[in-house]
Amino acid sequence: MRSWPSDRIAFGGDYNPEQWPREVWDEDMALMREAGVSFVSLGIFSWSWLEPAKGEYEFGWLDDVMDLLHANGVAVDLATATATPPPWLSTAHPDILPVDVDGHTLWPGSRQAWCPSSTVYREYALALTRQLAQRYHDHPALALWHVSNEYACHNIPCYCDTCAAAFRVWLRRRHDSLDALNDSWGTAFWSQRYTEWDQVLPPRRTTTFHNPTHVLDYRRFQSDQLLDFFRAEKAVLTEVSPGVPVTTNFMTLAHFEHLDYSQWAPEQDVVSTDHYVVDALEHPQAELSFCGDLTRGLAGGRPWLLMEHSTSAVNWQPVNPAKAPGEMTRNSVVHVARGADTLGFFQFRQSRAGAEKFHSALVPHAGRDSARFREVAELGALAGRLGEVVGSTVEAQVAILWDYQSNWAATGPAMPSSALHPTAVPHAVHRLLRDRGVTADVVHPGADLSAYRVVVVPTLYSVTDEHARSVSDAAAAGSHVVVTFFSGISDEHDHVRLGGYPGAFRDLLQVRAEEFFPLRVGETVAVGAGTGSLWSEDLTTSGAETVETYASGPLAGKPAVTRATVGEGSAWYLGTLPDDELLGSLLDRVLGDAGVQPAAAVPLGVEAVRRSSGSGSWLFLVNHTDSEQTVPASGTDLVRQAAVGPQVTLPAGGVAVVRES
């Protein structure tokens, strides 16, 4: 990327100078220099300032800001400003507004109030994109194009008539004929057979459960509509501003499930994402690590850009706690450890007004003379010292499979248990691997699995024949595969695979379940010396050995965990979610059989990840505990700029990045 800092971890965030009088801009430049800011994302929500009326463009202020940033050595990730329409546009064309499941129009007054299928909105957005590309392609500050912002954060699913018409077009391409659609959707059930295309509607509010495949296809459609919108903007940028890379910021958080990023990632010149710590989660720091590994998986193992996270509190939770001293630094180091070559924040200067005025920023309301800004400046200096890490990759011998479309299907209507969310198990497995200093790539089932010693298939409810075969081939070639309950149950149409569960993986695992016995919220079942939760099932083996049995309940004495030898590898099956101690011991055995070693021997509460390149390796250590910890390591600690070895001492809440000798 031209103008992009390559001698440091790029450091900065969203910059919104239009919120402030011009006399503040010079102060901003001085504070950016002091904090070590090397990039900003500019103009994300500036459409109403750039085009105050149809076809009337005012770029003078943006020219000045671009010049100021360049003069101060700050690279620009320039937005197309198409994330939110200006009021004049929605007033002139109210048909661009999205509609909810009950038919209510979602009116202007917030952000992202536009229908993903609106050709009118697209026309105006592409016109603005072209103007920006023509004006700024040759500007020396321009390093990267930033299309829209956080697609689907607020405006899907949309159920308007425009989407209904576009959905029918999408279905014709996907299913070719009404007979194929009826077969895919299983419309013989409940007299749902369609005889004309115009009978098909979005899954709007209805009397009871929707058709599950109807809902699944609508989620696919909405993701595809926005992806097509992104492609259209990118095509303009590629035409008018060739050679400048293009991205849009994903949201690889545990609770964001609207888009199939595995289809979006190949369209990015560089993968970027936003991440915010959600206080309500039971293990928020582990979720942060998971999402870093997921983003790296989407990036094909290559480094990625963290566009946004927070210095402290956010504004959108019921209670928005501030981050403790050092927490921002720990969060940031974890992102870099797991593949980020950029540390971005929302935003540079904390707003005085608007819905995000209490969202933290690099420069808080308290200003330069504040503990928060001092920590920001220290982190900016550390980002500079970590420049030698840029371009290196993360070492991982374990893969955890993750499929957005399978997750959509597993959360569809009328499932065996609403208490089971398909993301719970992959997060639990990842957290326990993290506790052991073992790094995992979180990858799509279509990824190349041949290099992984362990492949975990957690609640992969819906799977294609091709992807199921890939998992079996990995085991036959020597991988140790761990499949959990509620995997392989349906095909890509959400049709149950007959003959017994777990369907697509039954032959690989050499087990067969006749019936599910899902557990109620808070209910557990005894499994060996531990317990299982969420799920159980009536399992028999057909060649697999029984590792653990149920010790209570209606399934007492029956297999709960099994292992089968497959080729050079093995295939494990977990019929329940074991407690942490039991699941950890099972993972220890799998890792031992596979010969997987941790990045470092770490005490509980210390995170260890290794990045490496042809020039060396770097061990990232993050102490999440409130006491001093020691970890075996030798080399130079880039945080303290001192030699360490044969062990490094981490203060309570401290971090180290060791260039290994």
mmCIF file of N, CA and C in Angstrom, residues 453 472-481 508 510 563-572 593-594:
data_model
loop_
_atom_site.group_PDB
_atom_site.id
_atom_site.type_symbol
_atom_site.label_atom_id
_atom_site.label_comp_id
_atom_site.label_asym_id
_atom_site.label_seq_id
_atom_site.Cartn_x
_atom_site.Cartn_y
_atom_site.Cartn_z
ATOM 1 N N ARG A 453 -2.296 -30.618 12.183
ATOM 2 C CA ARG A 453 -2.195 -31.878 12.916
ATOM 3 C C ARG A 453 -3.492 -32.217 13.649
ATOM 4 N N SER A 472 -12.759 -36.026 6.341
ATOM 5 C CA SER A 472 -12.377 -37.444 6.351
ATOM 6 C C SER A 472 -11.000 -37.652 5.745
ATOM 7 N N ASP A 473 -10.717 -36.933 4.660
ATOM 8 C CA ASP A 473 -9.410 -37.056 4.015
ATOM 9 C C ASP A 473 -8.293 -36.583 4.946
ATOM 10 N N ALA A 474 -8.558 -35.534 5.732
ATOM 11 C CA ALA A 474 -7.555 -35.038 6.670
ATOM 12 C C ALA A 474 -7.214 -36.102 7.705
ATOM 13 N N ALA A 475 -8.235 -36.782 8.214
ATOM 14 C CA ALA A 475 -7.991 -37.849 9.192
ATOM 15 C C ALA A 475 -7.209 -39.001 8.564
ATOM 16 N N ALA A 476 -7.603 -39.386 7.363
ATOM 17 C CA ALA A 476 -6.917 -40.494 6.699
ATOM 18 C C ALA A 476 -5.448 -40.177 6.453
ATOM 19 N N ALA A 477 -5.154 -38.878 6.260
ATOM 20 C CA ALA A 477 -3.780 -38.465 5.976
ATOM 21 C C ALA A 477 -2.948 -38.250 7.230
ATOM 22 N N GLY A 478 -3.572 -38.362 8.407
ATOM 23 C CA GLY A 478 -2.811 -38.265 9.641
ATOM 24 C C GLY A 478 -3.269 -37.218 10.628
ATOM 25 N N SER A 479 -4.257 -36.422 10.268
ATOM 26 C CA SER A 479 -4.768 -35.441 11.221
ATOM 27 C C SER A 479 -5.598 -36.137 12.294
ATOM 28 N N HIS A 480 -5.642 -35.526 13.466
ATOM 29 C CA HIS A 480 -6.494 -36.010 14.541
ATOM 30 C C HIS A 480 -7.719 -35.096 14.581
ATOM 31 N N VAL A 481 -8.850 -35.652 14.207
ATOM 32 C CA VAL A 481 -10.080 -34.892 14.011
ATOM 33 C C VAL A 481 -10.964 -35.041 15.239
ATOM 34 N N LEU A 508 -17.029 -41.813 9.189
ATOM 35 C CA LEU A 508 -15.704 -41.414 9.673
ATOM 36 C C LEU A 508 -15.549 -41.740 11.153
ATOM 37 N N GLN A 510 -17.413 -43.734 13.019
ATOM 38 C CA GLN A 510 -17.790 -45.100 13.362
ATOM 39 C C GLN A 510 -18.721 -45.128 14.583
ATOM 40 N N ARG A 563 -13.524 -42.634 20.195
ATOM 41 C CA ARG A 563 -12.343 -42.406 19.356
ATOM 42 C C ARG A 563 -12.211 -43.560 18.374
ATOM 43 N N ALA A 564 -11.992 -43.226 17.115
ATOM 44 C CA ALA A 564 -11.780 -44.245 16.084
ATOM 45 C C ALA A 564 -10.438 -44.007 15.410
ATOM 46 N N THR A 565 -9.732 -45.062 15.111
ATOM 47 C CA THR A 565 -8.499 -44.956 14.331
ATOM 48 C C THR A 565 -8.867 -44.883 12.858
ATOM 49 N N VAL A 566 -8.328 -43.873 12.180
ATOM 50 C CA VAL A 566 -8.646 -43.658 10.763
ATOM 51 C C VAL A 566 -7.339 -43.424 10.019
ATOM 52 N N GLY A 567 -6.937 -44.370 9.174
ATOM 53 C CA GLY A 567 -5.705 -44.194 8.423
ATOM 54 C C GLY A 567 -4.542 -43.912 9.357
ATOM 55 N N GLU A 568 -3.832 -42.813 9.090
ATOM 56 C CA GLU A 568 -2.708 -42.407 9.923
ATOM 57 C C GLU A 568 -3.138 -41.523 11.085
ATOM 58 N N GLY A 569 -4.448 -41.182 11.136
ATOM 59 C CA GLY A 569 -4.932 -40.281 12.167
ATOM 60 C C GLY A 569 -6.010 -40.907 13.018
ATOM 61 N N SER A 570 -6.861 -40.053 13.575
ATOM 62 C CA SER A 570 -7.947 -40.535 14.421
ATOM 63 C C SER A 570 -9.139 -39.607 14.282
ATOM 64 N N ALA A 571 -10.281 -40.098 14.736
ATOM 65 C CA ALA A 571 -11.517 -39.320 14.682
ATOM 66 C C ALA A 571 -12.246 -39.468 16.007
ATOM 67 N N TRP A 572 -12.317 -38.369 16.756
ATOM 68 C CA TRP A 572 -12.981 -38.327 18.045
ATOM 69 C C TRP A 572 -14.386 -37.776 17.885
ATOM 70 N N ASP A 593 -1.336 -36.905 21.163
ATOM 71 C CA ASP A 593 -1.291 -37.877 20.072
ATOM 72 C C ASP A 593 -0.794 -37.232 18.777
ATOM 73 N N ALA A 594 -1.172 -35.966 18.585
ATOM 74 C CA ALA A 594 -0.826 -35.271 17.343
ATOM 75 C C ALA A 594 0.561 -34.648 17.384
#
